Every structure is written in structure tokens, then in C-alpha cells.
Amino acid sequence: MSRVYNFSAGPAVLPEEVLQEAADEMLDYRGCGMSVMEMSHRSKVYDQIIKEAEADLRELMNIPDNYKVLFLQGGASQQFAAVPMNLMKNKKAGYIVTGQWAKKAYQEAKMYGEAVELASSQDKTFSYIPDCSDLPITDDMDYVYICENNTIYGTKFKELPNTKGKDLVADVSSCFLSEPVDVTKYGVIYGGVQKNIGPAGVVIVIIREDLIRDDVLAGTPTMLKYKTQADNDSLYNTPPCYGIYICGKVFKWIKKMGGLTAMKEHNEKKAKILYDFLDQSKLFKGTVVKEDRSLMNVPFVTGSEEMDAKFIKAAEKEGFVSLKGHRTVGGMRASIYNAMPIEGVEKLVEFMDKFEKENA
Ligand SMILES: *Cc1c(COP(=O)(O)O)cnc(C)c1O
């Protein structure tokens, strides 16, 4: 067996330990004679799996009791609709547009009410986070929406926006569990797990209880009502059972690694190695303003499409895979999520240095 260094933005690298454990349990989960894939989501065994996953996530993120944790399907993209459907009481909300995912959410919200663009960084291809200290937030807005870590462009909100008392809704798909978080600052935190937590097919929604209502927008499908899912502990219908099971294992792995504080240190250390290299390189350049750099997604370019392609090809040969930038941006992007070991980044930088010398 030979594993590559996988820099994919998502679905992405998972801890090897977790995959090994899942492999060991594949045919016979802890003596019950079947795989987790094969068991009823209403069985006692599965009940323990999902309850334990929730308890571990609550512990990791220090989630207060007045927040519900939902394990859902439909990916982050379905939440682009679920959020306005459930929360747009006044049919008006503010969106901060810092990348394609935020923009998609903003556009989707427009289908259900008045979505107002409060700020945007599109003028400089989303290479920075706009000043969010005094946004034109009005009293009738139901919430303020951000995409906290911009997976494609590699920026991150280092400070949350001043929402002027409005509830903050955040898509944290690509920075979920990458550092400690104060849940009380948010009304809703959600993310697809396939970036930093688990396999595709699960989206986690953490929502303050008073935002879970019956009087959602007319026409909201039963499945998309947070109340349906909350009242049924994510078991209204069949949940993505196996995906949740893997997420649970990743939660335990993070706990073992020392929790979110340790994760942050680990991630800062990794990102620094790569950013320090980029800052001194004459061939490679980071594309994002320094203050807003993501710890998770690091886009960079050489300035020549030909050279970018040559680098990506050469890197792949050496076992550094999925370094191609998003199709809309070009260049390279190294996603260095929680499960990327420090050696992966060290070796990548070594390779980049060698490539630079050879192509000077
Ligand atoms: C990947 C991603 C999405 C889309 O996720 P899906 O689960 O594919 O819908 C949304 N937001 C962010 C920040 C992402 O990184």
C-alpha cells in the first residue's frame, strides 16, 4: 500500500488511523456481525454511534445546551436554501460576499426574499476579506451571512463581522474543527463534512434553539425544516449513517490529538511552513493578502500557466496530488486540512524549492 500526500480541497484527506479503524470494523462492527453500512438507523448499536458522535462534537466545540446539532444530507449547497427558508421571517437578510460559495448562497437566498449584499471582495477576485466593522445592516434583517473560510480563494475571517445584534449564520465547511470557536457568537454554524471532517454525504448544522421554528416560509419541504430534523434528533428519515459513523471517529481522533486548541497549533505550524516558503520564493506567489490568509486552503501561482501545469504534473509524479487550483481560478491550491500531516507540507515545500531551482 502506498498513500499519497493528498492536497484535495474536498472530498479530502482523512486521518489514516480513522480509515484503518473503519477497515478493521468493516465486516463486523464490534461483534454485531455486520457492517455499520448494513444496520438499521433505529438499532441500539447505531443509536450509540450517532449519540456518541454528537456528544464528542459538543465536547470539542463546547456547544451550549441551547444549541441543537443536526446531521443532515444535501451538502452545504442545500443549506443555501434551507437557511433563508427557515430564518427569513421578515424576508430580508444581509450577505457578505467573499467568494463563490458565499455568492451562491446569496443568489439562492434571493429566491426566497430580499438578500442584500452588505460587502464584497469581488473587485479584487476575492483575495481579501472586506472591512466588516460597520456594515449597512438594517433592523429588519433576519440574519447576517458569511462563508467563514473561502475554500476556493484561500481567505478566512480572522474576526467575525459586527452584525449589529443580528444573528450570524456561517458556512464553515472548509474550516470546521480547525480551531477553537465560540459557538455563542453564531445563530447557525453549518458545513459539509467532506472538507475537514469526514466523507461526503453529511452536512452538520449547529443551530440555536430559538431559531428553530414552525412558521417557516410557505412551501418549505418537510425535510428542509430544521424543526423536523431537530424534533427527530436527525432521524426523521434515514440519515447518512456510515458518514456520521466516520465523522464520529474523526471527532475521537481530534480529541486524542488534544482538541481544537491543539488542532489550531498543528494547523498554524503547517500553514506557516508553506506561507514562509511562498513569501521568499521567486517563482511561486501566494494570491491572498497576508492578514486574511486561510490556514486550510493555500492558493498560489507562478504567473505562467505553462509553468503551473508543469509543476502540477511534476508534483503528482512525486506523490503530491490534487494541487491544481479551482477551475475558475487556475494556478495551484494546497488544501492542508486537519488530517494533513506536517511531513506532507514539509515535503511539498522541499519539492517546490527543488522545482524552483531547476526552473530558475
Ligand atoms: C465545498 C463547499 C461548499 C459546497 O459543499 P457541497 O457539500 O458540495 O454542497 C459550500 N461551501 C464551502 C465553504 C465549501 O468549501
mmCIF file with all atom_site columns, C-alpha atoms in Angstrom, residues 124-285:
data_model
loop_
_atom_site.group_PDB
_atom_site.id
_atom_site.type_symbol
_atom_site.label_atom_id
_atom_site.label_alt_id
_atom_site.label_comp_id
_atom_site.label_asym_id
_atom_site.label_entity_id
_atom_site.label_seq_id
_atom_site.pdbx_PDB_ins_code
_atom_site.Cartn_x
_atom_site.Cartn_y
_atom_site.Cartn_z
_atom_site.occupancy
_atom_site.B_iso_or_equiv
_atom_site.pdbx_formal_charge
_atom_site.auth_seq_id
_atom_site.auth_comp_id
_atom_site.auth_asym_id
_atom_site.auth_atom_id
_atom_site.pdbx_PDB_model_num
ATOM 1   C CA . LYS A 1 124 ? -10.048 42.001 -6.346 1.00 0.00 ? 124 LYS A CA 1
ATOM 2   C CA . THR A 1 125 ? -11.034 38.422 -7.220 1.00 0.00 ? 125 THR A CA 1
ATOM 3   C CA . PHE A 1 126 ? -11.941 37.686 -3.608 1.00 0.00 ? 126 PHE A CA 1
ATOM 4   C CA . SER A 1 127 ? -8.320  37.945 -2.469 1.00 0.00 ? 127 SER A CA 1
ATOM 5   C CA . TYR A 1 128 ? -9.198  39.648 0.826  1.00 0.00 ? 128 TYR A CA 1
ATOM 6   C CA . ILE A 1 129 ? -11.879 39.929 3.498  1.00 0.00 ? 129 ILE A CA 1
ATOM 7   C CA . PRO A 1 130 ? -13.688 43.281 3.398  1.00 0.00 ? 130 PRO A CA 1
ATOM 8   C CA . ASP A 1 131 ? -13.912 45.541 6.444  1.00 0.00 ? 131 ASP A CA 1
ATOM 9   C CA . CYS A 1 132 ? -16.972 44.335 8.328  1.00 0.00 ? 132 CYS A CA 1
ATOM 10  C CA . SER A 1 133 ? -16.901 46.681 11.303 1.00 0.00 ? 133 SER A CA 1
ATOM 11  C CA . ASP A 1 134 ? -19.708 48.960 10.164 1.00 0.00 ? 134 ASP A CA 1
ATOM 12  C CA . LEU A 1 135 ? -21.893 47.314 7.557  1.00 0.00 ? 135 LEU A CA 1
ATOM 13  C CA . PRO A 1 136 ? -25.224 48.729 6.303  1.00 0.00 ? 136 PRO A CA 1
ATOM 14  C CA . ILE A 1 137 ? -27.226 46.267 8.396  1.00 0.00 ? 137 ILE A CA 1
ATOM 15  C CA . THR A 1 138 ? -30.844 47.308 8.873  1.00 0.00 ? 138 THR A CA 1
ATOM 16  C CA . ASP A 1 139 ? -33.184 46.457 11.720 1.00 0.00 ? 139 ASP A CA 1
ATOM 17  C CA . ASP A 1 140 ? -35.476 44.348 9.569  1.00 0.00 ? 140 ASP A CA 1
ATOM 18  C CA . MET A 1 141 ? -32.774 41.883 8.543  1.00 0.00 ? 141 MET A CA 1
ATOM 19  C CA . ASP A 1 142 ? -33.286 38.388 9.883  1.00 0.00 ? 142 ASP A CA 1
ATOM 20  C CA . TYR A 1 143 ? -29.616 37.441 9.869  1.00 0.00 ? 143 TYR A CA 1
ATOM 21  C CA . VAL A 1 144 ? -26.161 38.221 8.542  1.00 0.00 ? 144 VAL A CA 1
ATOM 22  C CA . TYR A 1 145 ? -24.488 35.528 6.463  1.00 0.00 ? 145 TYR A CA 1
ATOM 23  C CA . ILE A 1 146 ? -20.821 34.725 5.922  1.00 0.00 ? 146 ILE A CA 1
ATOM 24  C CA . CYS A 1 147 ? -18.710 31.982 4.418  1.00 0.00 ? 147 CYS A CA 1
ATOM 25  C CA . GLU A 1 148 ? -16.065 31.909 7.132  1.00 0.00 ? 148 GLU A CA 1
ATOM 26  C CA . ASN A 1 149 ? -13.287 30.220 5.198  1.00 0.00 ? 149 ASN A CA 1
ATOM 27  C CA . ASN A 1 150 ? -13.255 30.682 1.455  1.00 0.00 ? 150 ASN A CA 1
ATOM 28  C CA . THR A 1 151 ? -12.133 27.336 0.130  1.00 0.00 ? 151 THR A CA 1
ATOM 29  C CA . ILE A 1 152 ? -11.512 28.446 -3.437 1.00 0.00 ? 152 ILE A CA 1
ATOM 30  C CA . TYR A 1 153 ? -9.732  31.750 -2.783 1.00 0.00 ? 153 TYR A CA 1
ATOM 31  C CA . GLY A 1 154 ? -7.974  30.891 0.473  1.00 0.00 ? 154 GLY A CA 1
ATOM 32  C CA . THR A 1 155 ? -9.200  33.675 2.729  1.00 0.00 ? 155 THR A CA 1
ATOM 33  C CA . LYS A 1 156 ? -10.593 33.437 6.238  1.00 0.00 ? 156 LYS A CA 1
ATOM 34  C CA . PHE A 1 157 ? -12.453 35.807 8.530  1.00 0.00 ? 157 PHE A CA 1
ATOM 35  C CA . LYS A 1 158 ? -9.946  36.341 11.362 1.00 0.00 ? 158 LYS A CA 1
ATOM 36  C CA . GLU A 1 159 ? -12.551 38.386 13.151 1.00 0.00 ? 159 GLU A CA 1
ATOM 37  C CA . LEU A 1 160 ? -16.276 37.895 12.863 1.00 0.00 ? 160 LEU A CA 1
ATOM 38  C CA . PRO A 1 161 ? -18.268 40.776 11.350 1.00 0.00 ? 161 PRO A CA 1
ATOM 39  C CA . ASN A 1 162 ? -20.061 43.262 13.538 1.00 0.00 ? 162 ASN A CA 1
ATOM 40  C CA . THR A 1 163 ? -23.626 42.089 12.912 1.00 0.00 ? 163 THR A CA 1
ATOM 41  C CA . LYS A 1 164 ? -25.174 44.903 14.956 1.00 0.00 ? 164 LYS A CA 1
ATOM 42  C CA . GLY A 1 165 ? -27.081 42.432 17.052 1.00 0.00 ? 165 GLY A CA 1
ATOM 43  C CA . LYS A 1 166 ? -28.344 40.294 14.184 1.00 0.00 ? 166 LYS A CA 1
ATOM 44  C CA . ASP A 1 167 ? -27.842 36.549 14.235 1.00 0.00 ? 167 ASP A CA 1
ATOM 45  C CA . LEU A 1 168 ? -24.777 35.364 12.391 1.00 0.00 ? 168 LEU A CA 1
ATOM 46  C CA . VAL A 1 169 ? -25.092 32.419 10.015 1.00 0.00 ? 169 VAL A CA 1
ATOM 47  C CA . ALA A 1 170 ? -21.782 30.902 8.940  1.00 0.00 ? 170 ALA A CA 1
ATOM 48  C CA . ASP A 1 171 ? -20.796 28.310 6.369  1.00 0.00 ? 171 ASP A CA 1
ATOM 49  C CA . VAL A 1 172 ? -17.709 26.754 7.947  1.00 0.00 ? 172 VAL A CA 1
ATOM 50  C CA . SER A 1 173 ? -17.369 23.819 5.540  1.00 0.00 ? 173 SER A CA 1
ATOM 51  C CA . SER A 1 174 ? -13.646 24.245 4.988  1.00 0.00 ? 174 SER A CA 1
ATOM 52  C CA . CYS A 1 175 ? -12.596 25.340 8.493  1.00 0.00 ? 175 CYS A CA 1
ATOM 53  C CA . PHE A 1 176 ? -14.851 23.110 10.610 1.00 0.00 ? 176 PHE A CA 1
ATOM 54  C CA . LEU A 1 177 ? -12.940 21.957 13.721 1.00 0.00 ? 177 LEU A CA 1
ATOM 55  C CA . SER A 1 178 ? -9.707  23.560 12.543 1.00 0.00 ? 178 SER A CA 1
ATOM 56  C CA . GLU A 1 179 ? -9.510  25.839 15.598 1.00 0.00 ? 179 GLU A CA 1
ATOM 57  C CA . PRO A 1 180 ? -11.481 26.696 18.747 1.00 0.00 ? 180 PRO A CA 1
ATOM 58  C CA . VAL A 1 181 ? -14.741 28.528 18.170 1.00 0.00 ? 181 VAL A CA 1
ATOM 59  C CA . ASP A 1 182 ? -17.145 30.481 20.366 1.00 0.00 ? 182 ASP A CA 1
ATOM 60  C CA . VAL A 1 183 ? -20.465 28.966 19.319 1.00 0.00 ? 183 VAL A CA 1
ATOM 61  C CA . THR A 1 184 ? -22.445 31.608 21.219 1.00 0.00 ? 184 THR A CA 1
ATOM 62  C CA . LYS A 1 185 ? -21.381 34.190 18.637 1.00 0.00 ? 185 LYS A CA 1
ATOM 63  C CA . TYR A 1 186 ? -23.429 32.415 15.968 1.00 0.00 ? 186 TYR A CA 1
ATOM 64  C CA . GLY A 1 187 ? -27.085 31.698 15.340 1.00 0.00 ? 187 GLY A CA 1
ATOM 65  C CA . VAL A 1 188 ? -26.256 28.938 12.881 1.00 0.00 ? 188 VAL A CA 1
ATOM 66  C CA . ILE A 1 189 ? -22.960 27.227 12.066 1.00 0.00 ? 189 ILE A CA 1
ATOM 67  C CA . TYR A 1 190 ? -23.047 24.686 9.287  1.00 0.00 ? 190 TYR A CA 1
ATOM 68  C CA . GLY A 1 191 ? -20.727 22.834 6.999  1.00 0.00 ? 191 GLY A CA 1
ATOM 69  C CA . GLY A 1 192 ? -20.383 19.942 4.635  1.00 0.00 ? 192 GLY A CA 1
ATOM 70  C CA . VAL A 1 193 ? -18.072 17.443 6.329  1.00 0.00 ? 193 VAL A CA 1
ATOM 71  C CA . GLN A 1 194 ? -16.147 16.338 3.247  1.00 0.00 ? 194 GLN A CA 1
ATOM 72  C CA . LYS A 1 195 ? -13.536 19.068 3.645  1.00 0.00 ? 195 LYS A CA 1
ATOM 73  C CA . ASN A 1 196 ? -12.251 18.654 7.158  1.00 0.00 ? 196 ASN A CA 1
ATOM 74  C CA . ILE A 1 197 ? -14.296 16.022 8.994  1.00 0.00 ? 197 ILE A CA 1
ATOM 75  C CA . GLY A 1 198 ? -15.484 13.035 7.027  1.00 0.00 ? 198 GLY A CA 1
ATOM 76  C CA . PRO A 1 199 ? -16.778 11.534 3.808  1.00 0.00 ? 199 PRO A CA 1
ATOM 77  C CA . ALA A 1 200 ? -19.149 13.407 1.500  1.00 0.00 ? 200 ALA A CA 1
ATOM 78  C CA . GLY A 1 201 ? -22.827 12.980 2.244  1.00 0.00 ? 201 GLY A CA 1
ATOM 79  C CA . VAL A 1 202 ? -23.142 14.631 5.650  1.00 0.00 ? 202 VAL A CA 1
ATOM 80  C CA . VAL A 1 203 ? -23.737 18.251 6.493  1.00 0.00 ? 203 VAL A CA 1
ATOM 81  C CA . ILE A 1 204 ? -23.666 19.307 10.140 1.00 0.00 ? 204 ILE A CA 1
ATOM 82  C CA . VAL A 1 205 ? -25.908 22.155 11.305 1.00 0.00 ? 205 VAL A CA 1
ATOM 83  C CA . ILE A 1 206 ? -25.447 23.687 14.741 1.00 0.00 ? 206 ILE A CA 1
ATOM 84  C CA . ILE A 1 207 ? -28.390 25.961 15.432 1.00 0.00 ? 207 ILE A CA 1
ATOM 85  C CA . ARG A 1 208 ? -29.596 27.977 18.415 1.00 0.00 ? 208 ARG A CA 1
ATOM 86  C CA . GLU A 1 209 ? -32.915 26.575 19.575 1.00 0.00 ? 209 GLU A CA 1
ATOM 87  C CA . ASP A 1 210 ? -34.947 29.771 19.309 1.00 0.00 ? 210 ASP A CA 1
ATOM 88  C CA . LEU A 1 211 ? -34.189 29.853 15.575 1.00 0.00 ? 211 LEU A CA 1
ATOM 89  C CA . ILE A 1 212 ? -35.909 26.503 15.088 1.00 0.00 ? 212 ILE A CA 1
ATOM 90  C CA . ARG A 1 213 ? -39.454 27.439 14.216 1.00 0.00 ? 213 ARG A CA 1
ATOM 91  C CA . ASP A 1 214 ? -42.669 26.144 12.799 1.00 0.00 ? 214 ASP A CA 1
ATOM 92  C CA . ASP A 1 215 ? -43.508 29.306 10.891 1.00 0.00 ? 215 ASP A CA 1
ATOM 93  C CA . VAL A 1 216 ? -41.002 28.830 8.100  1.00 0.00 ? 216 VAL A CA 1
ATOM 94  C CA . LEU A 1 217 ? -41.542 30.115 4.560  1.00 0.00 ? 217 LEU A CA 1
ATOM 95  C CA . ALA A 1 218 ? -44.572 28.616 2.864  1.00 0.00 ? 218 ALA A CA 1
ATOM 96  C CA . GLY A 1 219 ? -43.573 25.716 0.659  1.00 0.00 ? 219 GLY A CA 1
ATOM 97  C CA . THR A 1 220 ? -40.530 24.704 2.700  1.00 0.00 ? 220 THR A CA 1
ATOM 98  C CA . PRO A 1 221 ? -40.175 20.947 2.249  1.00 0.00 ? 221 PRO A CA 1
ATOM 99  C CA . THR A 1 222 ? -40.646 18.911 5.422  1.00 0.00 ? 222 THR A CA 1
ATOM 100 C CA . MET A 1 223 ? -37.111 17.592 5.086  1.00 0.00 ? 223 MET A CA 1
ATOM 101 C CA . LEU A 1 224 ? -35.640 21.093 4.930  1.00 0.00 ? 224 LEU A CA 1
ATOM 102 C CA . LYS A 1 225 ? -37.379 22.343 8.057  1.00 0.00 ? 225 LYS A CA 1
ATOM 103 C CA . TYR A 1 226 ? -34.873 22.459 10.885 1.00 0.00 ? 226 TYR A CA 1
ATOM 104 C CA . LYS A 1 227 ? -37.762 21.724 13.232 1.00 0.00 ? 227 LYS A CA 1
ATOM 105 C CA . THR A 1 228 ? -38.472 18.390 11.567 1.00 0.00 ? 228 THR A CA 1
ATOM 106 C CA . GLN A 1 229 ? -34.852 17.362 11.936 1.00 0.00 ? 229 GLN A CA 1
ATOM 107 C CA . ALA A 1 230 ? -34.436 18.741 15.445 1.00 0.00 ? 230 ALA A CA 1
ATOM 108 C CA . ASP A 1 231 ? -37.632 17.127 16.765 1.00 0.00 ? 231 ASP A CA 1
ATOM 109 C CA . ASN A 1 232 ? -36.436 13.793 15.435 1.00 0.00 ? 232 ASN A CA 1
ATOM 110 C CA . ASP A 1 233 ? -32.777 14.018 16.506 1.00 0.00 ? 233 ASP A CA 1
ATOM 111 C CA . SER A 1 234 ? -31.661 13.858 12.855 1.00 0.00 ? 234 SER A CA 1
ATOM 112 C CA . LEU A 1 235 ? -33.563 10.576 12.448 1.00 0.00 ? 235 LEU A CA 1
ATOM 113 C CA . TYR A 1 236 ? -36.716 11.795 10.708 1.00 0.00 ? 236 TYR A CA 1
ATOM 114 C CA . ASN A 1 237 ? -35.711 9.614  7.801  1.00 0.00 ? 237 ASN A CA 1
ATOM 115 C CA . THR A 1 238 ? -32.623 7.524  7.174  1.00 0.00 ? 238 THR A CA 1
ATOM 116 C CA . PRO A 1 239 ? -29.590 9.684  7.903  1.00 0.00 ? 239 PRO A CA 1
ATOM 117 C CA . PRO A 1 240 ? -26.241 9.256  6.125  1.00 0.00 ? 240 PRO A CA 1
ATOM 118 C CA . CYS A 1 241 ? -25.408 6.508  8.636  1.00 0.00 ? 241 CYS A CA 1
ATOM 119 C CA . TYR A 1 242 ? -21.964 5.472  7.522  1.00 0.00 ? 242 TYR A CA 1
ATOM 120 C CA . GLY A 1 243 ? -20.769 9.030  7.012  1.00 0.00 ? 243 GLY A CA 1
ATOM 121 C CA . ILE A 1 244 ? -21.862 10.000 10.513 1.00 0.00 ? 244 ILE A CA 1
ATOM 122 C CA . TYR A 1 245 ? -20.017 6.966  11.879 1.00 0.00 ? 245 TYR A CA 1
ATOM 123 C CA . ILE A 1 246 ? -16.785 8.130  10.204 1.00 0.00 ? 246 ILE A CA 1
ATOM 124 C CA . CYS A 1 247 ? -17.329 11.697 11.455 1.00 0.00 ? 247 CYS A CA 1
ATOM 125 C CA . GLY A 1 248 ? -17.639 10.240 14.958 1.00 0.00 ? 248 GLY A CA 1
ATOM 126 C CA . LYS A 1 249 ? -14.279 8.542  14.561 1.00 0.00 ? 249 LYS A CA 1
ATOM 127 C CA . VAL A 1 250 ? -12.706 11.790 13.390 1.00 0.00 ? 250 VAL A CA 1
ATOM 128 C CA . PHE A 1 251 ? -14.126 13.593 16.449 1.00 0.00 ? 251 PHE A CA 1
ATOM 129 C CA . LYS A 1 252 ? -12.427 10.994 18.662 1.00 0.00 ? 252 LYS A CA 1
ATOM 130 C CA . TRP A 1 253 ? -9.203  11.391 16.694 1.00 0.00 ? 253 TRP A CA 1
ATOM 131 C CA . ILE A 1 254 ? -9.274  15.172 17.239 1.00 0.00 ? 254 ILE A CA 1
ATOM 132 C CA . LYS A 1 255 ? -9.942  14.651 20.956 1.00 0.00 ? 255 LYS A CA 1
ATOM 133 C CA . LYS A 1 256 ? -6.967  12.335 21.114 1.00 0.00 ? 256 LYS A CA 1
ATOM 134 C CA . MET A 1 257 ? -4.831  14.911 19.309 1.00 0.00 ? 257 MET A CA 1
ATOM 135 C CA . GLY A 1 258 ? -5.654  17.381 22.080 1.00 0.00 ? 258 GLY A CA 1
ATOM 136 C CA . GLY A 1 259 ? -8.843  19.035 20.871 1.00 0.00 ? 259 GLY A CA 1
ATOM 137 C CA . LEU A 1 260 ? -9.292  22.223 18.907 1.00 0.00 ? 260 LEU A CA 1
ATOM 138 C CA . THR A 1 261 ? -6.555  24.214 20.622 1.00 0.00 ? 261 THR A CA 1
ATOM 139 C CA . ALA A 1 262 ? -4.007  21.592 19.640 1.00 0.00 ? 262 ALA A CA 1
ATOM 140 C CA . MET A 1 263 ? -5.552  21.397 16.163 1.00 0.00 ? 263 MET A CA 1
ATOM 141 C CA . LYS A 1 264 ? -5.087  25.119 15.726 1.00 0.00 ? 264 LYS A CA 1
ATOM 142 C CA . GLU A 1 265 ? -1.415  24.910 16.738 1.00 0.00 ? 265 GLU A CA 1
ATOM 143 C CA . HIS A 1 266 ? -0.892  21.991 14.367 1.00 0.00 ? 266 HIS A CA 1
ATOM 144 C CA . ASN A 1 267 ? -2.613  23.888 11.539 1.00 0.00 ? 267 ASN A CA 1
ATOM 145 C CA . GLU A 1 268 ? -0.731  27.132 12.185 1.00 0.00 ? 268 GLU A CA 1
ATOM 146 C CA . LYS A 1 269 ? 2.554   25.295 12.150 1.00 0.00 ? 269 LYS A CA 1
ATOM 147 C CA . LYS A 1 270 ? 1.745   23.632 8.832  1.00 0.00 ? 270 LYS A CA 1
ATOM 148 C CA . ALA A 1 271 ? 0.444   26.786 7.173  1.00 0.00 ? 271 ALA A CA 1
ATOM 149 C CA . LYS A 1 272 ? 3.478   28.789 8.318  1.00 0.00 ? 272 LYS A CA 1
ATOM 150 C CA . ILE A 1 273 ? 5.855   26.383 6.597  1.00 0.00 ? 273 ILE A CA 1
ATOM 151 C CA . LEU A 1 274 ? 4.059   26.879 3.304  1.00 0.00 ? 274 LEU A CA 1
ATOM 152 C CA . TYR A 1 275 ? 3.439   30.631 3.588  1.00 0.00 ? 275 TYR A CA 1
ATOM 153 C CA . ASP A 1 276 ? 7.024   31.300 4.702  1.00 0.00 ? 276 ASP A CA 1
ATOM 154 C CA . PHE A 1 277 ? 8.249   29.465 1.656  1.00 0.00 ? 277 PHE A CA 1
ATOM 155 C CA . LEU A 1 278 ? 5.894   31.355 -0.663 1.00 0.00 ? 278 LEU A CA 1
ATOM 156 C CA . ASP A 1 279 ? 6.947   34.700 0.831  1.00 0.00 ? 279 ASP A CA 1
ATOM 157 C CA . GLN A 1 280 ? 10.604  34.156 -0.065 1.00 0.00 ? 280 GLN A CA 1
ATOM 158 C CA . SER A 1 281 ? 10.097  32.293 -3.338 1.00 0.00 ? 281 SER A CA 1
ATOM 159 C CA . LYS A 1 282 ? 10.967  33.950 -6.633 1.00 0.00 ? 282 LYS A CA 1
ATOM 160 C CA . LEU A 1 283 ? 8.859   31.505 -8.614 1.00 0.00 ? 283 LEU A CA 1
ATOM 161 C CA . PHE A 1 284 ? 5.746   30.875 -6.509 1.00 0.00 ? 284 PHE A CA 1
ATOM 162 C CA . LYS A 1 285 ? 3.468   33.534 -5.090 1.00 0.00 ? 285 LYS A CA 1
#
